[in-house]
Amino acid sequence: MTTFTTRPTLSGSFGMVSSTHWLASQAAMRMLELGGNAFDAAVAGGFVLHIVEPHLNGPGGDLPAIVATAADPSPRVLCGQGPAPAAATPEAFAAMGLDHVPGSGPLASAVPGAVDAWLLLLRDHGTLPLATVLGPAVDYARDGHPLLPRVAATIERVRDLFTEQWPTSAEVWLPGGEVPAAGELFANPAYAAVLERLVATATAAGDAVAAQAQAAREEWATGFVADAVEAFAEREFPGADGRLRPGLVRGSDLAAYRATWESPALLEWHGVQVAKTGLWGQGPALLHVLAVLDRLAETHGPDVLDPDTELGVHAVVETWKLAMADREAWFGEAAPITVDQLLDPAYVAERAALVGERADAGLRPGSPGGLEPRLAAHVRRLLAGEATDRTADVTTGEPTVERDGTTRGDTCHLDVVDRWGNMISATPSGGWLQSSPTIPELGFCLGSRSQMFWLDEGLPASLAPGARPRTTLTPTLVLRDGVPVLACGSPGGDQQDQWQSLFLLRHVVGGLSLQEAIDAPMFHTDSFPGSFHPRGMLPASLAVEDRVDPDVLTALEARGHVVSREGAWSLGRMCAVGRDPATRLLTAAANPRGMQGYAVGR
């Protein structure tokens, strides 16, 4: 029996790309056609994403990726999550009268990490010259690309802010003082000039790809880009309270930062190994959820692992509440626990025992390693039902897909596999056009990832100079017998791993094809403190696409879930590529929601 899907699962033997924008997918595919590998392709696609999805990511943002090479299939994490700048201390915010890091503006910026990480990937694993790899991005920035409707809508939403408070942003995003029309060619000459200067620096360094990429990295970190960031840091902009303040990121912060390679967190699960980032990101929560669900299946039966059943939905949602409670208490740069403690069978069993018959509306962090959890004051106020003074505005947060299925904004994702077996899963984000004021000489702004820090002392995610924010960005690589077979991921802030868990349950356990697993109805919960300003919580919430069986939803409501019936195609933006090592057959699929993502390949 053939199941209807919105588009086919692509298959071939040459190369596959899946991303959240068709132009990025095709730019990456061009690198493969030119003889490049998956990493040349990923870098090309990543730089195009900065341009064609500027409301979702930018050069001033961040990038985690997980990589496996044909020569050495052991997965490695590429960490392009920039840290807090040297001047970002709790004392500095207290002196400004602030008890939290704002959700947008110069004070919310972390050191940009995405560009350095992409260039590090090219230096260590690329094969094509930087001029070739950045060629599509240079063309789209200089000559224009068709503007997405959601980009135009985002600019319209922040028009008054740009014209009244962030004039440097208005210069780029309101040409002639008007919101650019959806579908028209939109160019960013300032950023095109940045890319061209990086290419010129790289070309002058000789023919070796590694030398070219390293020269571009140094130019970015210590040359004209850092100089522009330094000069712009002196400018003051009004915050939410109306007070004028300068930013905290300086040119010296760029000079001090370099992206890194790290070991991944790993889980053996249903015959595969799932690789995620460390505890500085939310990735280990997915591993914990998969382990707890397996434990529940031992006592409650296989329906626990089927997210299309009442029991499966309930078990998945309740397990995610527990995992996100642990994320709140234990995850961050200063995490006092290890992933091994989080995945310890005794601790997994202890957490599984907390999943009851009814929906839980609280926040129940555990005690891995016997430690006692501690929560931020803001979270304690949420749990006590006290009012907070945090309100969202048009620039804050990371909104995901609207209920009618249109994309308001969130993040990007890109997966690539090539004919040799090189594979990468990457989730670039941050630095979206509404994050903070645009730096005029560069044509882009800094990000707002520092909003994920707490100003309370002694928490795993407390603000400290040089610490990485506890990011929501969470790519996934799956291996079988130590060989990569799947790269996948999704935009969506706190929901990224929730949607990925459904995809993995349906594909790895349920046997659905990539596209079938992506097209299947999605759901998630927000019953935990959000990572983005204003960092609210919706106790017992369950957002579901209304394609889910109505009888299942009624039964879930009877269990105490506060069900929100969303649009039929509104949740999740999964991308995925796969490879069968035995046959060398390559596959790819992409999300139809938002009508933007595409997979290509042959």
XYZ file of C-alpha atoms in Angstrom:
602
model
C 0.000 0.000 0.000
C 1.314 3.429 -0.961
C 0.726 6.268 1.474
C -0.018 9.694 -0.002
C 2.647 12.292 0.688
C 2.797 15.945 -0.291
C 5.923 15.237 -2.342
C 8.077 12.166 -2.964
C 10.936 10.895 -0.881
C 13.764 11.609 -3.309
C 16.229 8.826 -4.066
C 19.445 8.600 -6.038
C 23.127 7.872 -5.738
C 24.935 11.171 -6.448
C 23.964 13.626 -3.709
C 21.017 14.903 -1.662
C 20.224 18.221 0.008
C 17.265 19.244 2.160
C 16.862 22.757 3.539
C 14.272 25.285 4.605
C 14.578 27.305 1.375
C 14.679 26.071 -2.199
C 17.427 28.479 -3.267
C 19.736 27.278 -0.500
C 19.056 23.662 -1.454
C 19.856 24.331 -5.089
C 22.977 26.371 -4.268
C 24.241 23.460 -2.189
C 23.406 21.014 -4.972
C 25.413 23.122 -7.407
C 28.535 22.517 -5.323
C 27.958 18.770 -5.574
C 27.524 19.059 -9.345
C 30.832 20.944 -9.537
C 32.563 17.997 -7.879
C 32.480 19.341 -4.348
C 31.565 17.324 -1.291
C 28.774 17.617 1.278
C 30.721 20.207 3.254
C 31.337 22.514 0.295
C 27.615 22.175 -0.368
C 26.588 22.903 3.211
C 28.726 26.054 3.375
C 27.277 27.329 0.098
C 23.737 26.640 1.275
C 24.404 28.141 4.692
C 25.585 31.459 3.292
C 22.580 31.589 0.948
C 20.252 31.010 3.922
C 21.673 34.178 5.517
C 20.376 36.108 2.521
C 17.117 34.452 1.495
C 15.788 33.812 5.030
C 17.023 36.978 6.784
C 14.056 36.974 9.158
C 15.218 33.572 10.437
C 19.006 33.816 10.514
C 21.929 36.018 9.549
C 25.720 36.357 9.502
C 25.589 37.759 13.040
C 23.946 34.596 14.346
C 24.999 31.129 15.420
C 25.475 27.610 14.045
C 25.665 24.146 15.579
C 26.194 21.230 13.200
C 27.007 17.536 13.429
C 29.396 16.117 10.846
C 30.594 12.690 9.763
C 33.129 12.172 6.999
C 33.536 9.219 4.672
C 37.126 8.876 5.851
C 36.181 8.964 9.539
C 32.468 8.367 10.178
C 32.765 9.139 13.889
C 30.379 12.080 14.424
C 31.790 15.444 15.466
C 29.948 18.526 16.672
C 30.821 21.804 14.992
C 30.065 24.475 17.600
C 29.432 27.904 16.115
C 27.419 29.077 19.117
C 29.047 32.382 19.990
C 29.471 33.176 23.690
C 28.558 36.150 25.827
C 30.905 39.096 25.228
C 33.542 40.081 27.781
C 31.476 43.038 29.033
C 28.324 40.957 29.643
C 28.187 40.378 33.400
C 25.255 40.249 35.824
C 26.768 43.310 37.506
C 26.726 45.252 34.236
C 23.016 44.538 33.746
C 22.256 45.363 37.380
C 24.023 48.701 36.962
C 21.659 49.407 34.054
C 18.655 48.606 36.236
C 17.895 45.350 34.424
C 17.016 42.054 36.100
C 17.091 40.049 32.870
C 18.771 40.115 29.476
C 16.392 41.794 26.999
C 14.881 39.743 24.197
C 16.301 41.955 21.435
C 18.579 44.879 20.785
C 22.341 45.335 21.317
C 22.283 44.168 24.942
C 20.924 40.765 23.887
C 23.767 40.027 21.466
C 26.201 37.170 21.780
C 29.416 37.039 19.770
C 28.552 36.006 16.192
C 29.596 32.418 15.533
C 27.967 31.225 12.304
C 30.370 32.630 9.725
C 33.479 31.448 11.564
C 31.953 27.978 11.957
C 31.066 27.681 8.264
C 34.597 28.757 7.339
C 36.092 26.290 9.826
C 34.067 23.517 8.192
C 35.401 24.557 4.785
C 38.966 24.772 6.112
C 38.954 21.276 7.599
C 36.762 19.369 5.145
C 36.111 21.471 2.038
C 37.516 20.969 -1.458
C 36.332 23.974 -3.481
C 37.737 27.541 -3.511
C 35.922 30.094 -1.371
C 35.038 32.131 -4.464
C 33.136 29.136 -5.842
C 31.447 28.229 -2.571
C 30.308 31.785 -1.835
C 29.426 32.496 -5.476
C 25.656 31.934 -5.136
C 25.453 34.011 -1.939
C 27.405 36.871 -3.510
C 25.092 36.841 -6.524
C 21.899 36.869 -4.434
C 23.171 39.614 -2.129
C 24.471 41.819 -4.957
C 21.879 41.203 -7.703
C 18.855 40.318 -5.587
C 16.670 37.354 -4.779
C 12.862 37.049 -4.785
C 11.769 38.284 -1.373
C 9.717 35.815 0.625
C 6.236 37.015 1.618
C 7.080 36.362 5.272
C 10.184 38.542 5.043
C 8.065 41.397 3.715
C 5.523 40.787 6.498
C 8.287 40.801 9.124
C 9.636 44.108 7.838
C 6.127 45.557 7.878
C 5.731 44.472 11.489
C 8.901 46.294 12.572
C 8.573 49.267 10.230
C 7.841 51.799 12.977
C 10.650 50.486 15.160
C 13.109 50.777 12.293
C 12.051 54.255 11.217
C 11.770 55.698 14.718
C 14.516 53.933 16.695
C 16.730 51.754 14.475
C 17.461 53.983 11.438
C 20.391 51.859 10.293
C 17.980 48.932 9.888
C 15.559 51.136 7.955
C 18.332 51.986 5.486
C 18.704 48.317 4.532
C 15.228 46.888 4.952
C 13.064 49.878 3.972
C 14.601 51.007 0.678
C 13.115 54.344 -0.307
C 11.266 54.341 3.006
C 8.889 51.579 1.898
C 8.435 47.929 2.772
C 9.710 45.892 -0.186
C 7.040 43.898 -1.977
C 6.880 40.128 -1.691
C 8.342 38.449 -4.744
C 10.399 41.399 -5.933
C 14.164 41.132 -6.274
C 15.749 42.370 -3.074
C 19.473 43.043 -2.795
C 21.790 43.776 0.123
C 24.791 45.544 -1.444
C 26.536 46.132 1.892
C 26.573 42.436 2.734
C 27.547 41.555 -0.843
C 30.600 43.772 -0.349
C 31.439 41.913 2.883
C 31.371 38.571 1.089
C 33.409 39.924 -1.824
C 36.094 41.221 0.558
C 36.251 37.827 2.283
C 36.624 36.140 -1.109
C 39.357 38.587 -2.139
C 41.250 37.916 1.091
C 40.894 34.171 0.580
C 42.032 34.285 -3.052
C 45.121 36.280 -2.089
C 46.072 33.500 0.341
C 46.794 31.052 -2.498
C 45.103 28.053 -4.071
C 44.825 25.768 -1.054
C 41.254 25.629 0.228
C 42.339 25.371 3.860
C 44.556 28.449 3.570
C 41.784 30.393 1.859
C 39.211 29.555 4.524
C 41.611 30.358 7.353
C 42.512 33.706 5.793
C 38.817 34.581 5.551
C 38.326 33.579 9.190
C 41.118 35.894 10.305
C 39.779 38.753 8.201
C 36.342 38.295 9.750
C 37.653 38.113 13.321
C 40.371 40.764 13.256
C 39.870 42.786 10.077
C 37.188 45.053 8.654
C 34.231 43.135 10.139
C 35.582 43.392 13.672
C 36.425 47.053 13.045
C 32.828 47.791 12.011
C 31.455 45.938 15.047
C 33.805 47.929 17.308
C 32.764 51.271 15.860
C 29.063 50.415 15.993
C 29.273 49.354 19.646
C 29.638 53.021 20.588
C 26.201 53.914 19.208
C 23.325 54.028 21.657
C 19.824 52.697 21.009
C 16.702 52.779 23.184
C 15.749 49.646 25.083
C 12.276 48.493 26.106
C 12.389 50.990 28.980
C 13.215 53.841 26.606
C 16.724 54.425 27.975
C 19.578 54.854 25.508
C 22.381 52.323 25.873
C 25.262 51.037 23.746
C 25.798 47.377 22.966
C 28.233 45.019 24.656
C 29.822 43.102 21.763
C 33.145 44.645 20.728
C 35.618 43.940 17.964
C 37.890 42.330 20.538
C 35.165 39.752 21.238
C 35.283 38.660 17.601
C 39.061 38.473 17.765
C 38.915 36.272 20.865
C 36.338 33.822 19.480
C 36.856 30.767 17.281
C 34.395 27.990 16.472
C 35.339 24.549 17.812
C 35.070 20.822 17.159
C 33.634 18.725 19.998
C 32.533 15.191 20.785
C 28.784 14.549 20.570
C 26.360 13.140 23.096
C 25.298 9.655 21.969
C 22.450 7.218 22.652
C 22.149 3.604 21.498
C 18.515 3.304 20.436
C 16.657 0.705 18.351
C 19.746 -0.420 16.506
C 21.063 3.055 15.762
C 23.194 5.650 17.513
C 21.649 9.127 17.835
C 24.192 11.972 18.022
C 23.429 15.383 19.538
C 25.278 18.401 20.933
C 26.366 18.575 24.559
C 24.540 20.116 27.502
C 25.205 23.672 26.279
C 22.296 22.969 23.912
C 18.982 21.209 24.373
C 20.050 18.175 22.306
C 20.580 15.737 25.212
C 16.912 16.209 26.135
C 15.971 14.307 22.968
C 18.232 11.419 23.970
C 16.668 11.353 27.441
C 13.138 11.327 25.996
C 13.906 8.420 23.671
C 15.405 6.457 26.576
C 12.420 7.142 28.862
C 9.924 6.191 26.144
C 11.680 2.867 25.674
C 11.433 2.260 29.406
C 7.706 3.092 29.324
C 7.195 0.732 26.388
C 8.477 -2.125 28.538
C 5.576 -1.684 30.950
C 2.861 -0.050 28.818
C 3.342 -1.759 25.467
C 4.396 -0.656 21.964
C 1.707 2.027 21.604
C 3.921 4.248 23.753
C 6.242 4.470 20.733
C 3.443 5.225 18.277
C 2.720 8.991 18.222
C -0.508 8.409 16.298
C -2.213 6.727 19.264
C -3.741 8.259 22.369
C -1.239 6.503 24.628
C 1.644 7.459 22.369
C 0.755 11.159 22.317
C 0.248 11.187 26.073
C 3.507 9.380 26.795
C 5.548 11.557 24.444
C 4.153 14.818 25.820
C 4.513 13.821 29.470
C 8.065 12.619 28.874
C 8.954 15.887 27.175
C 7.660 17.847 30.171
C 10.038 15.933 32.424
C 12.952 16.353 30.023
C 12.387 20.090 29.688
C 12.134 20.447 33.454
C 15.581 18.856 33.600
C 16.749 21.180 30.834
C 15.670 24.119 32.978
C 17.475 22.876 36.060
C 20.581 21.228 34.647
C 21.467 22.332 31.095
C 23.894 25.124 30.276
C 27.551 25.987 29.904
C 28.093 25.345 33.634
C 26.055 22.125 33.766
C 26.973 20.250 36.973
C 25.838 16.924 35.513
C 26.948 14.765 32.598
C 24.954 13.276 29.742
C 25.829 9.837 31.129
C 24.069 10.740 34.387
C 21.037 11.949 32.427
C 20.914 8.643 30.526
C 21.777 6.394 33.474
C 19.253 3.487 33.425
C 18.343 4.035 37.073
C 17.631 7.716 36.487
C 15.693 6.932 33.299
C 13.540 4.466 35.244
C 13.010 7.008 37.994
C 11.764 9.591 35.485
C 9.610 7.065 33.616
C 7.841 6.214 36.872
C 6.594 9.816 37.055
C 4.542 9.499 33.856
C 1.008 8.982 35.123
C -2.382 8.496 33.527
C -3.192 12.219 33.556
C -1.481 15.289 32.176
C 0.836 17.016 34.601
C 0.712 20.808 34.802
C 3.779 21.400 36.945
C 7.537 21.495 36.465
C 9.321 18.494 37.969
C 13.094 18.568 37.548
C 14.843 15.464 38.804
C 18.065 14.846 40.720
C 20.569 13.177 38.378
C 23.653 12.191 40.296
C 21.766 12.889 43.530
C 22.017 16.660 43.102
C 19.204 18.956 44.177
C 17.729 21.113 41.383
C 17.618 24.887 41.576
C 15.497 27.139 39.365
C 15.754 30.789 38.349
C 13.683 33.322 40.291
C 11.624 34.087 37.180
C 10.719 30.406 36.839
C 9.765 30.186 40.493
C 7.447 33.160 39.991
C 5.856 31.450 36.999
C 5.244 28.305 39.016
C 3.752 30.343 41.859
C 1.346 32.032 39.446
C 2.821 35.447 40.151
C 2.656 38.163 37.512
C 5.903 39.081 35.773
C 6.769 42.373 34.146
C 7.932 40.726 30.922
C 5.985 41.460 27.761
C 6.811 40.461 24.206
C 7.164 42.976 21.396
C 7.579 42.767 17.633
C 11.288 41.933 17.860
C 11.458 39.375 20.649
C 11.117 35.652 20.830
C 11.442 33.047 18.105
C 7.904 32.605 16.740
C 7.354 29.520 14.690
C 4.740 28.612 12.072
C 1.377 30.335 12.376
C -1.841 28.401 12.888
C -2.784 28.799 9.227
C 0.520 27.240 8.196
C 2.366 30.381 7.145
C 5.818 30.963 8.534
C 6.245 33.956 10.819
C 9.867 33.177 11.537
C 12.041 30.898 13.562
C 15.256 29.293 12.355
C 16.740 27.465 9.377
C 17.989 23.948 8.776
C 20.169 22.219 6.200
C 21.112 18.557 5.643
C 23.496 17.228 2.990
C 24.802 13.786 2.034
C 27.109 13.096 -0.906
C 28.016 10.055 -3.013
C 31.056 9.289 -0.853
C 29.095 9.127 2.388
C 29.984 12.514 3.878
C 27.029 13.823 5.870
C 26.082 16.946 7.821
C 23.112 18.213 9.815
C 23.216 21.974 10.494
C 20.828 24.403 12.194
C 21.894 28.014 11.526
C 19.910 30.693 13.340
C 20.105 33.997 15.170
C 20.966 37.401 13.829
C 17.589 37.678 12.104
C 16.854 41.150 10.758
C 14.674 42.103 13.738
C 17.247 40.995 16.358
C 19.059 44.296 16.779
C 20.022 47.387 14.754
C 21.809 46.744 11.462
C 25.504 47.614 11.268
C 25.460 49.835 8.159
C 28.926 48.974 6.819
C 28.122 45.266 7.019
C 24.458 45.053 6.034
C 23.547 42.742 8.907
C 22.859 42.882 12.636
C 24.074 40.936 15.637
C 21.897 38.246 17.207
C 19.917 38.069 20.423
C 20.889 34.648 21.774
C 22.095 36.065 25.111
C 18.444 36.366 26.149
C 18.703 32.675 27.077
C 21.002 33.426 30.002
C 19.715 33.936 33.540
C 21.124 36.766 35.650
C 20.669 34.677 38.810
C 23.988 33.470 40.195
C 25.066 29.843 40.256
C 22.716 28.334 37.660
C 23.959 26.156 34.784
C 22.746 28.808 32.328
C 23.804 31.894 34.314
C 25.350 34.753 32.366
C 29.140 34.874 32.415
C 31.614 36.390 29.954
C 32.717 33.748 27.483
C 29.906 31.338 28.355
C 27.683 29.956 25.608
C 23.946 30.617 25.895
C 21.870 27.468 26.414
C 20.790 27.355 22.812
C 17.665 25.708 21.393
C 19.510 24.865 18.162
C 19.752 21.105 17.890
C 20.815 19.223 14.732
C 20.709 15.412 14.679
C 22.890 12.752 13.082
C 21.945 9.057 13.221
C 24.387 6.213 12.672
C 24.027 2.468 12.313
C 27.006 0.336 13.295
C 29.032 3.523 13.507
C 28.242 4.633 9.944
C 26.007 7.692 9.309
C 22.614 6.844 7.826
C 20.459 9.911 8.569
C 20.810 13.668 9.088
C 17.747 15.584 10.178
C 16.510 18.623 12.057
C 13.896 21.330 12.295
C 13.553 25.000 13.135
C 11.203 25.848 15.959
C 12.951 26.998 19.132
C 11.855 24.890 22.112
C 9.870 22.629 19.778
C 12.778 21.523 17.576
C 13.577 18.309 19.414
C 9.931 17.586 20.190
C 9.136 17.437 16.481
C 12.322 15.491 15.788
C 11.303 12.875 18.351
C 8.056 12.281 16.435
C 9.961 12.001 13.168
C 12.437 9.501 14.637
C 9.714 7.396 16.240
C 7.855 7.199 12.950
C 10.890 6.611 10.733
C 13.280 4.517 12.849
C 10.709 2.582 14.913
C 7.608 2.774 12.744
C 9.352 2.262 9.407
C 7.803 5.226 7.583
C 9.748 6.769 4.709
C 11.405 10.145 5.250
C 8.580 12.069 3.584
C 5.854 10.049 5.281
C 7.415 10.758 8.670
C 7.720 14.473 7.889
C 4.164 14.790 6.550
C 2.542 12.972 9.486
C 0.641 15.164 12.002
C 2.851 16.937 14.526
C 2.258 18.061 18.111
C 4.171 19.578 21.022
C 3.802 21.053 24.479
C 4.799 24.438 25.934
C 4.323 23.244 29.517
C 7.759 24.455 30.640
C 9.520 27.850 30.740
C 10.300 29.099 27.241
C 13.823 29.930 26.142
C 12.828 33.178 24.428
C 11.620 36.432 25.937
C 9.189 36.796 27.687
C 9.963 33.198 28.776
C 6.419 32.184 29.615
C 4.882 28.776 30.271
C 1.553 27.173 29.314
C 0.843 24.454 31.917
C -0.564 21.166 30.552
C -0.680 22.613 27.035
C -0.799 20.353 23.996
C -0.704 21.955 20.539
C -1.733 19.535 17.788
C -2.341 19.747 14.080
C -6.071 19.263 13.629
C -5.508 16.322 11.259
C -5.107 14.182 14.393
C -8.028 11.788 14.981
C -10.754 13.761 16.856
C -11.423 10.777 19.119
C -7.770 10.782 20.152
C -7.962 14.487 20.985
C -11.125 13.992 23.036
C -9.446 11.201 24.986
C -6.392 13.386 25.606
C -8.594 16.182 26.933
C -10.169 13.657 29.289
C -6.648 12.979 30.588
C -6.283 16.668 31.464
C -4.357 17.941 28.462
C -5.256 21.502 27.456
C -5.536 20.782 23.744
C -5.056 23.569 21.208
C -6.170 22.512 17.729
C -3.783 24.202 15.302
C -3.878 24.401 11.525
C -3.727 21.119 9.613
C -0.220 21.900 8.317
C 1.189 24.261 10.934
C 3.677 22.489 13.229
C 7.204 21.426 12.416
C 9.611 22.179 9.559
C 11.616 18.960 9.359
C 14.374 18.338 6.836
C 16.116 14.999 6.344
C 18.604 13.149 4.152
C 19.561 9.492 4.397
C 22.058 6.956 3.119
C 22.012 3.157 3.034
C 25.662 2.071 3.425
C 24.960 -1.354 1.912
C 23.411 -0.101 -1.331
C 24.810 3.459 -1.306
C 21.265 4.637 -2.081
C 20.691 8.235 -0.983
C 17.324 9.709 0.045
C 15.931 13.108 0.991
C 12.695 14.771 2.036
C 11.555 18.216 3.126
C 8.706 19.844 4.969
C 5.751 21.259 3.007
C 4.575 23.486 5.866
C 5.198 27.144 5.130
C 5.621 26.279 1.427
C 9.318 27.072 1.473
C 11.517 24.076 2.279
C 12.759 21.817 -0.492
C 14.830 18.724 -1.044
C 16.861 18.258 -4.233
C 19.145 15.521 -5.444
C 19.863 12.839 -7.955
